[in-house]
One Martini backbone bead per residue (centre of mass of N, CA, C, O) as a GRO file, in nm:
protein
  321
    1MET     BB    1  26.988 -16.726   3.952
    2ALA     BB    2  26.854 -17.002   4.050
    3ASP     BB    3  26.800 -17.304   3.973
    4ARG     BB    4  26.579 -17.519   3.900
    5PRO     BB    5  26.465 -17.798   3.977
    6ARG     BB    6  26.522 -18.124   3.853
    7ARG     BB    7  26.267 -18.326   3.832
    8PRO     BB    8  26.351 -18.577   3.670
    9ARG     BB    9  26.602 -18.634   3.842
   10LEU     BB   10  26.457 -18.663   4.111
   11ARG     BB   11  26.277 -18.899   4.034
   12ARG     BB   12  26.506 -19.095   3.970
   13THR     BB   13  26.633 -19.091   4.248
   14LEU     BB   14  26.389 -19.193   4.406
   15LEU     BB   15  26.352 -19.459   4.253
   16ALA     BB   16  26.633 -19.575   4.306
   17ALA     BB   17  26.602 -19.572   4.615
   18LEU     BB   18  26.363 -19.767   4.626
   19VAL     BB   19  26.506 -20.005   4.502
   20THR     BB   20  26.735 -20.027   4.704
   21PHE     BB   21  26.554 -20.077   4.947
   22ALA     BB   22  26.409 -20.333   4.842
   23VAL     BB   23  26.676 -20.498   4.813
   24ALA     BB   24  26.810 -20.452   5.106
   25VAL     BB   25  26.571 -20.542   5.255
   26PRO     BB   26  26.497 -20.785   5.454
   27VAL     BB   27  26.338 -21.081   5.493
   28SER     BB   28  26.106 -21.135   5.751
   29GLY     BB   29  26.001 -21.392   5.941
   30ALA     BB   30  25.810 -21.575   5.791
   31ALA     BB   31  25.742 -21.761   5.557
   32ARG     BB   32  25.672 -21.762   5.253
   33PRO     BB   33  25.374 -21.816   5.100
   34GLU     BB   34  25.492 -22.014   4.868
   35THR     BB   35  25.593 -22.243   5.093
   36VAL     BB   36  25.320 -22.352   5.119
   37PRO     BB   37  25.180 -22.641   5.099
   38ALA     BB   38  25.017 -22.814   4.813
   39PRO     BB   39  24.815 -22.974   4.625
   40ALA     BB   40  24.724 -23.077   4.341
   41PRO     BB   41  24.484 -23.006   4.137
   42THR     BB   42  24.222 -23.048   3.965
   43ALA     BB   43  24.158 -23.107   3.642
   44LEU     BB   44  24.056 -22.827   3.444
   45GLY     BB   45  23.906 -22.704   3.200
   46PRO     BB   46  23.779 -22.492   3.019
   47LEU     BB   47  23.536 -22.260   2.999
   48ARG     BB   48  23.220 -22.358   2.823
   49ASP     BB   49  22.998 -22.391   3.057
   50ALA     BB   50  22.730 -22.171   3.205
   51SER     BB   51  22.562 -22.356   3.344
   52PRO     BB   52  22.446 -22.440   3.645
   53ALA     BB   53  22.549 -22.735   3.647
   54ALA     BB   54  22.843 -22.686   3.550
   55LEU     BB   55  22.922 -22.486   3.770
   56GLU     BB   56  22.867 -22.661   4.020
   57GLU     BB   57  23.082 -22.868   3.952
   58ARG     BB   58  23.323 -22.677   3.971
   59TYR     BB   59  23.275 -22.579   4.258
   60ALA     BB   60  23.305 -22.858   4.395
   61VAL     BB   61  23.594 -22.915   4.311
   62SER     BB   62  23.724 -22.661   4.435
   63ARG     BB   63  23.636 -22.715   4.726
   64ARG     BB   64  23.806 -22.970   4.760
   65ASP     BB   65  24.081 -22.833   4.702
   66ILE     BB   66  24.072 -22.631   4.935
   67ARG     BB   67  24.054 -22.838   5.164
   68ALA     BB   68  24.322 -22.978   5.099
   69ALA     BB   69  24.497 -22.725   5.141
   70GLY     BB   70  24.412 -22.680   5.436
   71ARG     BB   71  24.533 -22.942   5.549
   72ALA     BB   72  24.824 -22.880   5.464
   73ALA     BB   73  24.855 -22.617   5.627
   74ASP     BB   74  24.797 -22.743   5.900
   75ALA     BB   75  25.033 -22.950   5.894
   76HIS     BB   76  25.247 -22.706   5.860
   77GLY     BB   77  25.140 -22.466   6.073
   78ASP     BB   78  24.944 -22.265   5.905
   79ARG     BB   79  24.687 -22.095   6.035
   80GLN     BB   80  24.621 -21.866   5.842
   81ARG     BB   81  24.585 -22.032   5.586
   82ALA     BB   82  24.376 -22.233   5.695
   83ALA     BB   83  24.157 -22.022   5.764
   84SER     BB   84  24.123 -21.903   5.482
   85LEU     BB   85  24.040 -22.175   5.345
   86ARG     BB   86  23.790 -22.231   5.510
   87ALA     BB   87  23.636 -21.984   5.409
   88MET     BB   88  23.650 -22.058   5.100
   89ALA     BB   89  23.494 -22.352   5.161
   90ALA     BB   90  23.229 -22.250   5.203
   91PRO     BB   91  22.917 -22.260   5.170
   92GLY     BB   92  22.845 -22.088   4.853
   93ARG     BB   93  23.104 -22.086   4.733
   94GLN     BB   94  23.256 -21.972   4.400
   95PHE     BB   95  23.488 -22.166   4.210
   96LEU     BB   96  23.639 -22.208   3.907
   97SER     BB   97  23.927 -22.200   4.055
   98PHE     BB   98  24.218 -22.385   4.210
   99ASP     BB   99  24.555 -22.310   4.356
  100GLY     BB  100  24.779 -22.358   4.635
  101ARG     BB  101  25.029 -22.303   4.487
  102ASP     BB  102  25.257 -22.059   4.482
  103GLY     BB  103  25.046 -21.874   4.674
  104GLY     BB  104  24.810 -21.888   4.471
  105ARG     BB  105  24.504 -21.962   4.282
  106SER     BB  106  24.199 -21.781   4.172
  107VAL     BB  107  23.831 -21.799   4.093
  108GLU     BB  108  23.568 -21.596   4.192
  109VAL     BB  109  23.211 -21.601   4.228
  110VAL     BB  110  22.986 -21.319   4.240
  111GLY     BB  111  22.704 -21.458   4.166
  112GLU     BB  112  22.539 -21.524   3.840
  113LEU     BB  113  22.688 -21.638   3.561
  114SER     BB  114  22.459 -21.781   3.391
  115SER     BB  115  22.284 -21.475   3.388
  116ALA     BB  116  22.484 -21.264   3.317
  117ARG     BB  117  22.510 -20.932   3.160
  118ARG     BB  118  22.728 -20.837   3.381
  119ILE     BB  119  23.093 -20.841   3.396
  120ALA     BB  120  23.336 -20.837   3.658
  121VAL     BB  121  23.695 -20.806   3.677
  122LEU     BB  122  23.912 -20.847   3.937
  123VAL     BB  123  24.238 -20.682   3.959
  124PRO     BB  124  24.486 -20.707   4.165
  125GLY     BB  125  24.744 -20.614   4.356
  126ALA     BB  126  24.956 -20.578   4.581
  127GLY     BB  127  24.936 -20.794   4.864
  128VAL     BB  128  24.777 -21.039   4.732
  129GLY     BB  129  24.633 -21.340   4.880
  130LEU     BB  130  24.539 -21.600   5.065
  131ASP     BB  131  24.590 -21.451   5.343
  132ALA     BB  132  24.428 -21.176   5.203
  133TYR     BB  133  24.148 -21.256   5.067
  134GLY     BB  134  23.917 -21.103   5.216
  135ARG     BB  135  23.956 -20.831   5.071
  136LEU     BB  136  23.871 -20.924   4.789
  137ARG     BB  137  23.593 -21.031   4.867
  138ARG     BB  138  23.473 -20.767   4.976
  139GLY     BB  139  23.494 -20.612   4.711
  140ALA     BB  140  23.319 -20.803   4.537
  141THR     BB  141  23.063 -20.779   4.711
  142ALA     BB  142  23.024 -20.473   4.691
  143LEU     BB  143  23.001 -20.462   4.382
  144ARG     BB  144  22.760 -20.653   4.349
  145GLU     BB  145  22.562 -20.483   4.517
  146GLU     BB  146  22.583 -20.231   4.335
  147LEU     BB  147  22.490 -20.371   4.067
  148GLY     BB  148  22.312 -20.618   4.102
  149GLY     BB  149  22.122 -20.768   3.903
  150GLY     BB  150  22.259 -20.951   3.638
  151THR     BB  151  22.538 -21.015   3.792
  152ALA     BB  152  22.908 -21.049   3.799
  153VAL     BB  153  23.194 -21.129   4.005
  154LEU     BB  154  23.549 -21.165   3.941
  155ALA     BB  155  23.796 -21.294   4.147
  156TRP     BB  156  24.134 -21.245   4.043
  157LEU     BB  157  24.391 -21.486   4.140
  158GLY     BB  158  24.640 -21.523   3.879
  159TYR     BB  159  24.897 -21.444   4.064
  160ARG     BB  160  25.206 -21.338   4.193
  161SER     BB  161  25.190 -21.126   4.427
  162PRO     BB  162  25.354 -20.867   4.523
  163ALA     BB  163  25.505 -20.693   4.731
  164THR     BB  164  25.473 -20.369   4.798
  165VAL     BB  165  25.783 -20.385   4.903
  166SER     BB  166  25.947 -20.444   4.599
  167PRO     BB  167  26.090 -20.515   4.306
  168ALA     BB  168  25.835 -20.647   4.169
  169ALA     BB  169  25.655 -20.374   4.207
  170LEU     BB  170  25.862 -20.213   3.978
  171THR     BB  171  25.791 -20.433   3.765
  172THR     BB  172  25.670 -20.649   3.486
  173GLY     BB  173  25.711 -20.952   3.550
  174ARG     BB  174  25.442 -21.044   3.688
  175ALA     BB  175  25.260 -20.940   3.464
  176ASP     BB  176  25.366 -21.119   3.234
  177GLU     BB  177  25.282 -21.386   3.376
  178ALA     BB  178  24.961 -21.306   3.389
  179VAL     BB  179  24.844 -21.259   3.102
  180PRO     BB  180  24.747 -21.540   2.995
  181GLY     BB  181  24.532 -21.589   3.218
  182LEU     BB  182  24.353 -21.340   3.169
  183ARG     BB  183  24.291 -21.384   2.872
  184ALA     BB  184  24.162 -21.664   2.906
  185LEU     BB  185  23.928 -21.584   3.086
  186VAL     BB  186  23.793 -21.377   2.898
  187ASP     BB  187  23.752 -21.572   2.663
  188GLU     BB  188  23.576 -21.778   2.816
  189VAL     BB  189  23.351 -21.584   2.902
  190ARG     BB  190  23.275 -21.492   2.618
  191ALA     BB  191  23.197 -21.778   2.514
  192ALA     BB  192  22.983 -21.840   2.746
  193ARG     BB  193  22.896 -21.503   2.740
  194PRO     BB  194  22.849 -21.329   2.457
  195ALA     BB  195  22.630 -21.093   2.561
  196ALA     BB  196  22.812 -20.984   2.764
  197ARG     BB  197  22.947 -20.753   2.976
  198ILE     BB  198  23.302 -20.675   3.000
  199SER     BB  199  23.506 -20.590   3.287
  200LEU     BB  200  23.814 -20.438   3.383
  201LEU     BB  201  23.927 -20.413   3.724
  202CYS     BB  202  24.228 -20.220   3.800
  203HIS     BB  203  24.454 -20.240   4.067
  204SER     BB  204  24.733 -20.101   4.054
  205TYR     BB  205  24.927 -20.349   3.955
  206GLY     BB  206  24.683 -20.458   3.789
  207SER     BB  207  24.710 -20.240   3.561
  208VAL     BB  208  24.955 -20.369   3.427
  209ILE     BB  209  24.820 -20.627   3.339
  210CYS     BB  210  24.589 -20.507   3.171
  211ALA     BB  211  24.765 -20.353   2.969
  212ARG     BB  212  24.921 -20.619   2.871
  213SER     BB  213  24.619 -20.742   2.783
  214ALA     BB  214  24.469 -20.542   2.580
  215SER     BB  215  24.551 -20.670   2.329
  216GLY     BB  216  24.267 -20.833   2.213
  217THR     BB  217  24.054 -20.800   2.405
  218ALA     BB  218  23.716 -20.901   2.513
  219ALA     BB  219  23.674 -20.646   2.648
  220ASP     BB  220  23.487 -20.340   2.696
  221ALA     BB  221  23.646 -20.259   2.966
  222LEU     BB  222  23.908 -20.041   3.110
  223VAL     BB  223  24.008 -20.008   3.458
  224LEU     BB  224  24.219 -19.761   3.612
  225TYR     BB  225  24.315 -19.783   3.962
  226GLY     BB  226  24.561 -19.684   4.154
  227SER     BB  227  24.795 -19.613   3.952
  228PRO     BB  228  25.155 -19.619   3.867
  229GLY     BB  229  25.120 -19.726   3.595
  230VAL     BB  230  25.160 -19.933   3.268
  231GLY     BB  231  25.403 -19.901   3.047
  232ALA     BB  232  25.252 -19.664   2.895
  233LYS     BB  233  25.194 -19.357   2.729
  234SER     BB  234  24.909 -19.462   2.607
  235VAL     BB  235  24.619 -19.573   2.483
  236ALA     BB  236  24.724 -19.631   2.198
  237ALA     BB  237  24.952 -19.834   2.305
  238LEU     BB  238  24.739 -20.066   2.381
  239ARG     BB  239  24.565 -20.169   2.146
  240THR     BB  240  24.242 -20.114   2.202
  241GLY     BB  241  23.877 -20.152   2.197
  242ALA     BB  242  23.852 -20.062   2.467
  243ARG     BB  243  23.735 -19.878   2.716
  244VAL     BB  244  23.923 -19.620   2.884
  245TRP     BB  245  23.982 -19.588   3.232
  246ALA     BB  246  24.050 -19.339   3.503
  247GLY     BB  247  24.147 -19.337   3.863
  248ARG     BB  248  24.180 -19.125   4.173
  249GLY     BB  249  24.218 -19.074   4.487
  250GLY     BB  250  24.274 -18.801   4.695
  251ASP     BB  251  24.435 -19.013   4.924
  252ASP     BB  252  24.644 -19.139   4.727
  253TRP     BB  253  24.981 -19.227   4.739
  254ILE     BB  254  25.036 -19.289   4.430
  255ALA     BB  255  25.072 -18.985   4.341
  256ARG     BB  256  25.387 -18.987   4.464
  257VAL     BB  257  25.479 -19.155   4.241
  258PRO     BB  258  25.701 -19.181   4.007
  259HIS     BB  259  25.640 -19.121   3.648
  260VAL     BB  260  25.869 -19.350   3.556
  261ARG     BB  261  26.142 -19.488   3.352
  262VAL     BB  262  26.418 -19.696   3.470
  263ARG     BB  263  26.748 -19.792   3.430
  264VAL     BB  264  26.886 -20.032   3.648
  265PRO     BB  265  27.162 -20.153   3.732
  266PHE     BB  266  27.125 -20.501   3.784
  267VAL     BB  267  26.804 -20.511   3.749
  268ALA     BB  268  26.594 -20.297   3.581
  269THR     BB  269  26.307 -20.178   3.466
  270VAL     BB  270  26.164 -19.909   3.640
  271GLY     BB  271  25.860 -19.839   3.639
  272PHE     BB  272  25.546 -19.691   3.449
  273GLY     BB  273  25.512 -19.400   3.385
  274THR     BB  274  25.247 -19.270   3.285
  275ASP     BB  275  24.978 -19.120   3.405
  276PRO     BB  276  24.647 -19.223   3.361
  277VAL     BB  277  24.520 -18.926   3.456
  278ALA     BB  278  24.656 -18.794   3.240
  279ALA     BB  279  24.591 -18.630   2.954
  280ARG     BB  280  24.819 -18.766   2.771
  281PHE     BB  281  24.705 -19.059   2.790
  282GLY     BB  282  24.366 -19.064   2.718
  283ALA     BB  283  24.175 -19.119   2.930
  284GLU     BB  284  23.887 -19.165   3.102
  285VAL     BB  285  23.793 -18.969   3.371
  286PHE     BB  286  23.704 -19.053   3.701
  287ASP     BB  287  23.537 -19.024   3.994
  288ALA     BB  288  23.711 -19.141   4.309
  289GLY     BB  289  23.721 -18.944   4.517
  290ASP     BB  290  23.883 -18.927   4.868
  291GLY     BB  291  24.037 -19.177   4.892
  292GLY     BB  292  24.240 -19.436   4.928
  293HIS     BB  293  24.413 -19.710   4.810
  294SER     BB  294  24.190 -19.915   4.978
  295ASP     BB  295  23.886 -19.754   4.901
  296TYR     BB  296  23.732 -19.820   4.622
  297LEU     BB  297  23.524 -20.062   4.760
  298LEU     BB  298  23.362 -19.894   4.944
  299PRO     BB  299  23.083 -19.855   5.087
  300GLY     BB  300  22.950 -19.542   4.964
  301SER     BB  301  23.142 -19.470   4.752
  302ARG     BB  302  23.226 -19.308   4.465
  303SER     BB  303  23.402 -19.526   4.341
  304LEU     BB  304  23.200 -19.759   4.349
  305THR     BB  305  22.979 -19.630   4.187
  306ASN     BB  306  23.156 -19.586   3.923
  307LEU     BB  307  23.249 -19.873   3.876
  308ALA     BB  308  22.962 -19.985   3.841
  309ARG     BB  309  22.875 -19.807   3.605
  310ILE     BB  310  23.087 -19.900   3.407
  311ALA     BB  311  23.016 -20.207   3.421
  312ALA     BB  312  22.710 -20.136   3.320
  313GLY     BB  313  22.741 -19.892   3.088
  314ALA     BB  314  22.760 -19.630   3.240
  315GLU     BB  315  22.796 -19.318   3.335
  316PRO     BB  316  22.979 -19.154   3.533
  317LEU     BB  317  23.013 -18.950   3.789
  318GLY     BB  318  23.194 -18.683   3.683
  319ALA     BB  319  23.300 -18.707   3.410
  320SER     BB  320  23.617 -18.685   3.222
  321ARG     BB  321  23.891 -18.606   2.993
   0.00000   0.00000   0.00000
């Protein structure tokens, strides 16, 4: 009788091939997003006051910084970046912070943070930056509409998001860089709105960031969706008091990514280990519908409904262990 295929070995081979591909394929086309120049932003201290007047002052300062970055991008000849920044600086947009350098960092508020009783922080995955910011904004807006009054959604672009197909998307390096900023934001929001419920909604590579921020987090819920793994074997390994949820859409290609961690010579440890929706991981699994990898925040979807329910402190529809 022929031996059965050795699945662990096959998965390691596939993952190593993916790393080799990501390293070998040259970056082509326009200059990298982080090379677009931008002026240093106005120095803003930590968020301590969430009163309407204090928030409006921060929003006005950030709006001026976004406009300055837009002028720099225009002068540099990057029309895509300039157009994106013009949209971000539109009247009514609310940014707690903005820095256009090194690919861009920002925290946008959708809703009224000063009175919010439920606050969701969206942590995006690979391929998200200032040039593709509209996608993150649309997701935040859809979630806020699903949540309704008394809520706020914070779209957190707090790190250098890796390209979807790249070595950085297969290792924890960018996530480790992002951890201090995410922890600081959650701590500041908790101090400014101590009675509010705070949820971290973490998509794809963003789930790696959230997991590495989990220990000691001030968030009430940690939601991992469309996740390739988080670099931990189980919920217990996260050492968090937050309630941990996981979900994956039925047509999400991330399900086909090998859930292993492999040391690749001369590169790094690649892959993120245990699948968060697997029973052995120990998360509470919610029904994320039948959508694809980019569909979790689509209006009318089961995934959006359940993400909003979790953020609101309600049980998701069709939840299971």
